[in-house]
Amino acid sequence: MTPNPAIIKSVEQLGYRVTVGDIAAKAGLDINLAQQGLLVLASDSGANLQVAESGDIAYVFPKNFQAILRNKYLRLRLQEWWDKIWNVLFYLIRISFGILLLLSIVLIFLAIFIIIIALNSSNDNDSGGGGGGSSSNSRGGGGFGFFPRFWFWSDFFWIFNPSYGYSDHSRRQRRSPSSSSEKSELNFLEAIFSFLFGDGNPNIDLEERRWQEIGRLIRKNSGAIIAQQITPYLDEIDAIALEEESYMLPILSRFNGYPEVSPEGEIIYYFPELQVTAGKQKATSKLTKILPEHPYHFSAAGSGQIMGAIALGSVNIIGALTLWSLMQGNVAAQIGGFVAFVASIYWLLLGYGIAFFAIPLIRYFWIQQKNAKIQQRNNQRIQRAEKLENPDAIIQQKLDYTRQFAREQIIGTEELSYSTETDLIDQELDNLEKGDREWQKRLES
């Protein structure tokens, strides 16, 4: 069985000496899964067990236990390699959409250029070689042929400039220091992917964060809480569940909690296994009052990059429409070669240009709806948290009752009855035997 990565990470963050409760609270894991995973990790890495006089167990891991695991498990090594490979592959996927857009523009305008040259050459041949007419047609043809070359090549190569899309944005930054937050860390090709598809789900780790925050909440309150303290970390709760506190059942199951009824008939919840710790843990981050859902952002690209992407998409569609008008009358078949090839994939080029704007437009309206629901859920959580800041008489009564069950048991090294590093019982027996021998010598002397 391969060790759980969440447990490995938690052991490192907690200083290599942990209890099952430490891991469950830190990683937000089911208490039984945390216990099983911790045993597997301890067995595979050669950790030592320390048993307190109360019977609670602390696990002590060597600081190089990750290296021990990598040497033991081929799967962990392969996972590390795959992570590196996937980072490269995903980067190539991201920039491929920008490369395809640029390639589409190159193909379209190169085909336009060839068609115009071919049409001008045909007009020159049809003129019959007359002096004045030829000169006039030559100048007219040259002018008409020169226009796309000048407009296309000068602007197109400017797009390949590494500073393209940043110049106006940089000037705005110099004028307004507050706009520095708009600066993007993406290169231009990555920005095109971000403009098309966004930057992923900002709440992909919401469930993981939820359980971690709940575990930290229980720890902060010394293992005893009321149901109302949990509600700012949950999603929608219907009126029946809110009254019956049925939303506490998954939490009790996950952390082996127990309900307790006060003399007034109110219910509180305590979690004995989360009350045992291997030592005082430094708070790495402050416990949040609610579990915030992050809103979706349209794109992480800078405003200059987005404008550049829109400009390129517009150039692609205008060029495709221009190419369509020039290919009327079976021109592509007459010219053949490269132009015929572009004509054969024309609808792919035009379709990509249309999708380049259609996908972000659809995504924009989808984000608006999604963010409205996220804001609504966040507002509900804030309202629940505000009730705890100004508790009524019933909630305050329940909070007072939790203090009877709140406790923290620290397994210190001075109160161990057994350790796999050193058998403390045998050590004490040896000390007693040495003491007896010393007293025997003194009596004999």
Coordinates of C-alpha atoms in Angstrom, one line a residue:
M1 CA 0.0 0.0 0.0
T2 CA 1.5 3.3 -1.1
P3 CA 1.6 6.0 1.7
N4 CA -0.9 8.8 1.5
P5 CA 0.7 12.0 0.2
A6 CA -1.5 14.2 2.5
I7 CA -0.2 12.3 5.5
I8 CA 3.4 12.6 4.3
K9 CA 3.0 16.4 3.9
S10 CA 1.4 16.7 7.3
V11 CA 4.1 14.8 9.1
E12 CA 6.7 17.2 7.6
Q13 CA 4.7 20.3 8.6
L14 CA 4.1 19.0 12.1
G15 CA 7.8 18.4 12.9
Y16 CA 8.0 14.6 12.4
R17 CA 6.4 13.8 15.7
V18 CA 2.7 13.3 15.5
T19 CA -0.4 11.6 16.8
V20 CA -3.4 10.3 14.8
G21 CA -5.3 13.3 16.0
D22 CA -2.6 15.6 14.7
I23 CA -2.8 14.1 11.2
A24 CA -6.6 14.0 11.1
A25 CA -6.9 17.6 12.2
K26 CA -4.1 18.9 9.9
A27 CA -5.0 17.1 6.7
G28 CA -8.8 16.9 7.4
L29 CA -8.7 13.1 6.9
D30 CA -11.1 10.6 8.3
I31 CA -9.7 9.5 11.6
N32 CA -9.7 5.8 10.7
L33 CA -8.0 6.5 7.3
A34 CA -5.5 8.7 9.2
Q35 CA -4.7 5.9 11.6
Q36 CA -4.3 3.3 8.9
G37 CA -2.2 5.6 6.7
L38 CA 0.0 6.6 9.6
L39 CA 0.7 3.0 10.5
V40 CA 1.6 2.2 6.9
L41 CA 3.9 5.2 6.7
A42 CA 5.5 4.4 10.0
S43 CA 6.1 0.8 9.0
D44 CA 7.6 1.8 5.6
S45 CA 9.8 4.6 6.8
G46 CA 11.1 2.9 10.0
A47 CA 9.4 5.3 12.4
N48 CA 9.4 4.8 16.1
L49 CA 6.4 4.6 18.4
Q50 CA 6.2 6.3 21.8
V51 CA 3.4 5.1 24.2
A52 CA 2.3 7.4 27.0
E53 CA 1.2 6.2 30.4
S54 CA -2.3 7.0 29.3
G55 CA -2.0 4.5 26.4
D56 CA -1.9 7.2 23.7
I57 CA 0.7 6.8 20.9
A58 CA 3.0 9.3 19.3
Y59 CA 4.8 8.5 16.0
V60 CA 8.4 9.7 15.6
F61 CA 9.6 9.8 12.0
P62 CA 13.2 10.2 10.8
K63 CA 13.7 13.5 9.0
N64 CA 14.9 11.7 5.8
F65 CA 11.8 9.4 5.7
Q66 CA 10.8 10.8 2.2
A67 CA 14.1 9.6 0.8
I68 CA 13.5 6.2 2.4
L69 CA 10.1 6.0 0.8
R70 CA 11.4 7.0 -2.6
N71 CA 14.0 4.3 -2.5
K72 CA 11.4 1.7 -1.4
Y73 CA 8.6 2.6 -3.8
L74 CA 9.1 2.7 -7.5
R75 CA 5.6 4.2 -7.8
L76 CA 6.6 7.3 -5.9
R77 CA 9.7 7.9 -8.1
L78 CA 7.5 7.4 -11.2
Q79 CA 5.0 9.9 -9.9
E80 CA 7.7 12.5 -9.4
W81 CA 9.0 12.0 -12.9
W82 CA 5.5 12.1 -14.4
D83 CA 4.8 15.4 -12.5
K84 CA 7.8 16.9 -14.2
I85 CA 6.9 15.5 -17.6
W86 CA 3.3 16.6 -17.3
N87 CA 4.3 20.2 -16.4
V88 CA 6.2 20.3 -19.7
L89 CA 3.4 18.7 -21.7
F90 CA 0.7 21.0 -20.2
Y91 CA 2.9 24.0 -21.0
L92 CA 3.1 22.9 -24.6
I93 CA -0.7 22.3 -24.7
R94 CA -1.3 25.8 -23.4
I95 CA 1.0 27.6 -25.9
S96 CA -0.3 25.4 -28.8
F97 CA -3.5 27.4 -29.1
G98 CA -1.5 30.7 -29.5
I99 CA 0.8 29.0 -32.1
L100 CA -2.3 27.7 -34.0
L101 CA -3.7 31.2 -34.1
L102 CA -0.4 32.6 -35.4
L103 CA -0.1 29.8 -37.9
S104 CA -3.6 30.4 -39.1
I105 CA -2.9 34.1 -39.7
V106 CA 0.4 33.2 -41.6
L107 CA -1.4 30.7 -43.8
I108 CA -4.3 33.0 -44.6
F109 CA -2.2 36.1 -45.4
L110 CA 0.4 34.1 -47.3
A111 CA -2.4 32.7 -49.5
I112 CA -3.8 36.2 -50.0
F113 CA -0.4 37.5 -51.0
I114 CA 0.1 34.7 -53.5
I115 CA -3.4 35.2 -55.0
I116 CA -2.9 38.9 -55.4
I117 CA 0.5 38.4 -57.1
A118 CA -1.1 35.8 -59.4
L119 CA -4.0 38.1 -60.3
N120 CA -1.6 41.0 -60.9
S121 CA 0.6 38.9 -63.1
S122 CA -2.5 37.8 -65.1
N123 CA -3.6 41.4 -65.5
D124 CA -0.1 42.3 -66.8
N125 CA -0.2 39.5 -69.3
D126 CA -3.7 40.5 -70.5
S127 CA -2.5 44.1 -71.1
G128 CA -0.7 43.0 -74.3
G129 CA 2.6 44.7 -73.4
G130 CA 1.5 48.2 -74.5
G131 CA 4.0 51.0 -73.4
G132 CA 1.7 53.5 -71.7
G133 CA -0.9 51.0 -70.7
S134 CA 1.7 48.6 -69.5
S135 CA 3.4 51.3 -67.4
S136 CA 0.0 52.3 -65.9
N137 CA -1.0 48.7 -65.1
S138 CA 2.4 48.0 -63.7
R139 CA 2.2 50.9 -61.3
G140 CA -1.4 50.0 -60.5
G141 CA -0.6 46.4 -60.0
G142 CA 2.6 47.2 -58.1
G143 CA 0.6 49.5 -55.8
F144 CA -2.2 47.0 -55.3
G145 CA 0.4 44.2 -54.6
F146 CA 2.4 46.4 -52.4
F147 CA -0.4 47.2 -50.0
P148 CA -0.9 43.8 -48.5
R149 CA 2.9 43.3 -48.3
F150 CA 3.4 46.5 -46.4
W151 CA 0.3 46.2 -44.1
F152 CA 0.7 42.5 -43.4
W153 CA 4.5 42.1 -42.9
S154 CA 5.1 45.2 -40.9
D155 CA 2.3 44.5 -38.4
F156 CA 2.6 40.8 -38.4
F157 CA 6.3 40.7 -37.3
W158 CA 5.5 43.4 -34.7
I159 CA 3.2 40.7 -33.1
F160 CA 6.2 38.4 -32.7
N161 CA 8.0 41.1 -30.7
P162 CA 8.4 39.8 -27.1
S163 CA 7.2 43.2 -25.8
Y164 CA 4.0 43.1 -27.9
G165 CA 0.9 43.6 -25.8
Y166 CA 2.9 45.1 -22.9
S167 CA 3.9 48.6 -24.1
D168 CA 0.5 50.3 -23.5
H169 CA 0.1 48.3 -20.3
S170 CA 3.5 49.4 -19.0
R171 CA 2.7 53.1 -19.7
R172 CA -0.5 52.8 -17.7
Q173 CA 1.4 51.2 -14.9
R174 CA 3.8 54.1 -14.8
R175 CA 0.9 56.6 -14.7
S176 CA -1.0 54.7 -12.1
P177 CA 0.9 52.7 -9.5
S178 CA -2.4 51.1 -8.3
S179 CA -2.7 49.3 -11.6
S180 CA 0.4 47.1 -10.8
S181 CA -1.9 44.3 -9.8
E182 CA -3.0 43.9 -13.5
K183 CA 0.5 42.7 -14.4
S184 CA 0.5 39.2 -15.7
E185 CA 3.1 36.5 -15.1
L186 CA 2.0 34.7 -18.3
N187 CA 3.9 35.0 -21.6
F188 CA 1.8 36.0 -24.6
L189 CA 1.1 32.5 -25.9
E190 CA 0.0 31.4 -22.4
A191 CA -2.2 34.5 -22.2
I192 CA -4.0 33.3 -25.4
F193 CA -4.9 30.0 -23.7
S194 CA -6.0 31.9 -20.6
F195 CA -8.2 34.2 -22.7
L196 CA -9.8 31.2 -24.4
F197 CA -10.3 28.8 -21.5
G198 CA -9.6 30.7 -18.3
D199 CA -7.3 29.4 -15.6
G200 CA -9.1 26.4 -14.1
N201 CA -11.5 26.0 -11.1
P202 CA -10.3 28.3 -8.2
N203 CA -12.2 26.1 -5.8
I204 CA -10.9 22.7 -6.9
D205 CA -9.6 22.1 -3.4
L206 CA -12.7 23.3 -1.6
E207 CA -13.5 20.0 0.0
E208 CA -9.9 19.6 1.2
R209 CA -9.9 23.1 2.6
R210 CA -13.3 22.5 4.2
W211 CA -12.1 19.5 6.2
Q212 CA -8.8 21.1 7.1
E213 CA -10.6 24.2 8.5
I214 CA -13.1 22.0 10.5
G215 CA -10.2 20.0 11.9
R216 CA -8.4 23.2 12.9
L217 CA -11.6 24.6 14.4
I218 CA -12.0 21.5 16.6
R219 CA -8.4 21.7 17.7
K220 CA -8.6 25.4 18.5
N221 CA -11.6 24.7 20.7
S222 CA -9.8 21.9 22.5
G223 CA -11.9 19.2 20.9
A224 CA -15.4 20.4 22.0
I225 CA -17.7 22.5 19.8
I226 CA -21.3 23.3 19.1
A227 CA -23.0 22.8 15.7
Q228 CA -23.3 26.5 15.0
Q229 CA -19.5 26.8 14.9
I230 CA -19.4 24.5 11.9
T231 CA -22.0 26.2 9.8
P232 CA -19.7 29.0 8.4
Y233 CA -17.7 26.2 6.7
L234 CA -20.6 24.5 5.0
D235 CA -22.6 25.2 1.8
E236 CA -26.4 25.6 1.7
I237 CA -28.2 24.1 4.7
D238 CA -31.9 23.7 4.6
A239 CA -34.1 24.7 7.5
I240 CA -34.8 21.2 8.7
A241 CA -31.1 20.2 8.8
L242 CA -30.3 23.5 10.5
E243 CA -32.8 22.8 13.2
E244 CA -32.0 19.1 13.7
E245 CA -28.2 19.6 13.2
S246 CA -28.1 16.6 10.9
Y247 CA -25.2 18.2 9.1
M248 CA -23.0 17.2 12.0
L249 CA -23.3 13.5 11.3
P250 CA -20.5 13.4 8.6
I251 CA -18.2 15.4 10.9
L252 CA -18.8 13.0 13.8
S253 CA -18.2 10.0 11.6
R254 CA -15.0 11.5 10.1
F255 CA -13.4 12.5 13.4
N256 CA -14.9 9.9 15.7
G257 CA -16.9 12.5 17.6
Y258 CA -19.6 12.1 20.3
P259 CA -22.7 14.2 21.1
E260 CA -23.4 15.2 24.6
V261 CA -26.7 16.6 25.9
S262 CA -26.6 19.4 28.5
P263 CA -29.0 19.6 31.4
E264 CA -31.0 22.2 29.5
G265 CA -31.4 19.7 26.6
E266 CA -28.9 21.4 24.2
I267 CA -26.4 19.2 22.3
I268 CA -22.6 19.8 22.1
Y269 CA -20.0 17.6 20.4
Y270 CA -16.6 16.5 21.5
F271 CA -13.8 14.6 19.7
P272 CA -11.5 12.7 22.2
E273 CA -9.0 11.6 19.5
L274 CA -8.4 15.2 18.3
Q275 CA -7.6 16.2 21.9
V276 CA -4.4 14.2 21.9
T277 CA -1.3 15.8 20.4
A278 CA 2.4 15.1 20.3
G279 CA 3.2 18.6 21.2
K280 CA 2.1 22.3 21.0
Q281 CA 1.9 23.1 17.3
K282 CA 2.7 26.5 15.9
A283 CA -0.2 28.0 14.0
T284 CA 1.0 28.3 10.4
S285 CA -2.0 30.3 9.4
K286 CA -4.9 32.0 11.1
L287 CA -8.2 30.1 11.3
T288 CA -10.6 31.8 8.9
K289 CA -14.1 32.8 10.1
I290 CA -15.7 31.3 7.1
L291 CA -14.8 28.9 4.3
P292 CA -14.6 31.4 1.4
E293 CA -15.3 30.2 -2.1
H294 CA -13.1 32.1 -4.6
P295 CA -14.8 33.7 -7.5
Y296 CA -13.9 32.8 -11.1
H297 CA -11.8 35.3 -13.0
F298 CA -12.2 35.6 -16.7
S299 CA -8.4 35.5 -17.3
A300 CA -5.1 35.8 -15.5
A301 CA -3.7 37.6 -18.6
G302 CA -3.0 41.3 -18.4
S303 CA -5.2 43.8 -20.1
G304 CA -2.6 44.4 -22.8
Q305 CA -2.3 40.7 -23.5
I306 CA -6.1 40.4 -23.8
M307 CA -6.2 43.3 -26.2
G308 CA -3.4 41.7 -28.2
A309 CA -5.3 38.4 -28.3
I310 CA -8.5 40.1 -29.5
A311 CA -6.5 42.0 -32.2
L312 CA -5.0 38.7 -33.4
G313 CA -8.4 37.0 -33.5
S314 CA -9.8 39.9 -35.4
V315 CA -7.0 39.8 -37.9
N316 CA -7.6 36.1 -38.4
I317 CA -11.3 36.5 -39.1
I318 CA -10.8 39.6 -41.4
G319 CA -8.1 37.8 -43.3
A320 CA -10.3 34.6 -43.6
L321 CA -13.2 36.7 -45.0
T322 CA -10.8 38.5 -47.4
L323 CA -9.4 35.2 -48.6
W324 CA -12.9 33.9 -49.2
S325 CA -13.7 36.8 -51.5
L326 CA -10.4 36.4 -53.4
M327 CA -11.0 32.6 -53.9
Q328 CA -14.3 33.2 -55.8
G329 CA -14.3 32.0 -59.4
N330 CA -12.3 28.8 -58.8
V331 CA -9.1 30.8 -58.3
A332 CA -7.6 28.3 -55.8
A333 CA -7.9 25.5 -58.3
Q334 CA -6.3 27.6 -61.0
I335 CA -3.3 28.6 -58.9
G336 CA -3.0 25.3 -57.2
G337 CA -0.1 24.4 -54.8
F338 CA -0.1 26.2 -51.5
V339 CA -3.3 28.2 -52.2
A340 CA -5.2 25.0 -53.0
F341 CA -4.0 23.5 -49.7
V342 CA -5.1 26.6 -47.8
A343 CA -8.5 26.4 -49.6
S344 CA -8.9 22.8 -48.5
I345 CA -8.6 23.7 -44.8
Y346 CA -10.3 27.1 -45.2
W347 CA -13.3 26.1 -43.0
L348 CA -11.0 24.9 -40.3
L349 CA -9.2 28.3 -40.3
L350 CA -12.4 30.2 -40.3
G351 CA -14.0 27.9 -37.7
Y352 CA -11.0 28.4 -35.4
G353 CA -11.3 32.2 -35.8
I354 CA -15.0 32.1 -34.9
A355 CA -14.4 29.8 -31.9
F356 CA -11.6 32.1 -30.7
F357 CA -14.3 34.6 -29.8
A358 CA -17.3 32.3 -29.2
I359 CA -15.6 30.3 -26.4
P360 CA -14.6 33.3 -24.3
L361 CA -18.0 35.0 -24.9
I362 CA -19.9 31.9 -23.7
R363 CA -17.5 31.5 -20.8
Y364 CA -18.0 35.1 -19.7
F365 CA -21.7 34.7 -19.2
W366 CA -21.2 31.3 -17.5
I367 CA -18.8 33.0 -15.1
Q368 CA -21.3 35.7 -14.2
Q369 CA -23.9 33.1 -13.2
K370 CA -21.3 31.0 -11.3
N371 CA -20.0 33.9 -9.4
A372 CA -23.5 35.1 -8.4
K373 CA -24.1 31.7 -6.8
I374 CA -20.7 31.7 -5.1
Q375 CA -21.3 35.2 -3.7
Q376 CA -24.7 34.1 -2.4
R377 CA -23.1 31.1 -0.5
N378 CA -20.4 33.3 0.9
N379 CA -23.0 35.8 2.2
Q380 CA -24.8 32.9 3.9
R381 CA -21.6 31.8 5.6
I382 CA -20.9 35.4 6.7
Q383 CA -24.4 35.7 8.3
R384 CA -23.8 32.4 10.2
A385 CA -20.4 33.6 11.4
E386 CA -21.9 36.9 12.6
K387 CA -24.4 35.0 14.8
L388 CA -21.5 33.5 16.6
E389 CA -19.8 36.8 17.1
N390 CA -23.0 38.1 18.9
P391 CA -24.4 34.9 20.3
D392 CA -27.9 34.7 21.8
A393 CA -28.6 33.2 25.2
I394 CA -29.0 29.6 23.9
I395 CA -25.8 29.6 21.9
Q396 CA -23.8 31.2 24.8
Q397 CA -25.2 28.5 27.1
K398 CA -24.0 25.8 24.7
L399 CA -20.6 27.4 24.4
D400 CA -20.3 27.5 28.2
Y401 CA -21.2 23.8 28.4
T402 CA -18.4 22.8 25.9
R403 CA -15.8 23.9 28.4
Q404 CA -16.6 20.9 30.5
F405 CA -15.4 18.6 27.7
A406 CA -12.6 20.8 26.3
R407 CA -9.2 19.5 27.0
E408 CA -5.8 19.0 25.4
Q409 CA -3.5 16.1 26.2
I410 CA 0.1 16.5 25.2
I411 CA 2.2 13.4 25.0
G412 CA 5.6 14.6 26.4
T413 CA 8.8 12.6 26.2
E414 CA 9.0 12.7 30.0
E415 CA 5.8 10.7 30.6
L416 CA 6.4 7.7 28.2
S417 CA 6.0 4.2 29.4
Y418 CA 7.4 2.6 26.3
S419 CA 9.2 3.5 23.1
T420 CA 10.5 1.4 20.2
E421 CA 13.7 3.4 20.4
T422 CA 14.3 2.5 24.0
D423 CA 12.2 0.2 26.2
L424 CA 11.6 2.5 29.1
I425 CA 10.3 -0.2 31.4
D426 CA 13.4 -2.3 30.9
Q427 CA 15.4 0.8 31.5
E428 CA 13.6 1.5 34.8
L429 CA 14.2 -2.1 35.9
D430 CA 17.9 -1.8 35.1
N431 CA 18.0 1.4 37.2
L432 CA 16.3 -0.4 40.1
E433 CA 18.7 -3.3 39.9
K434 CA 21.7 -0.9 39.9
G435 CA 20.2 0.9 42.9
D436 CA 19.8 -2.4 44.7
R437 CA 23.3 -3.4 44.0
E438 CA 24.6 -0.1 45.3
W439 CA 22.6 -0.4 48.5
Q440 CA 23.8 -4.0 48.9
K441 CA 27.4 -2.8 48.7
R442 CA 26.8 0.0 51.2
L443 CA 25.2 -2.5 53.6
E444 CA 28.1 -4.9 53.2
S445 CA 30.6 -2.1 53.8

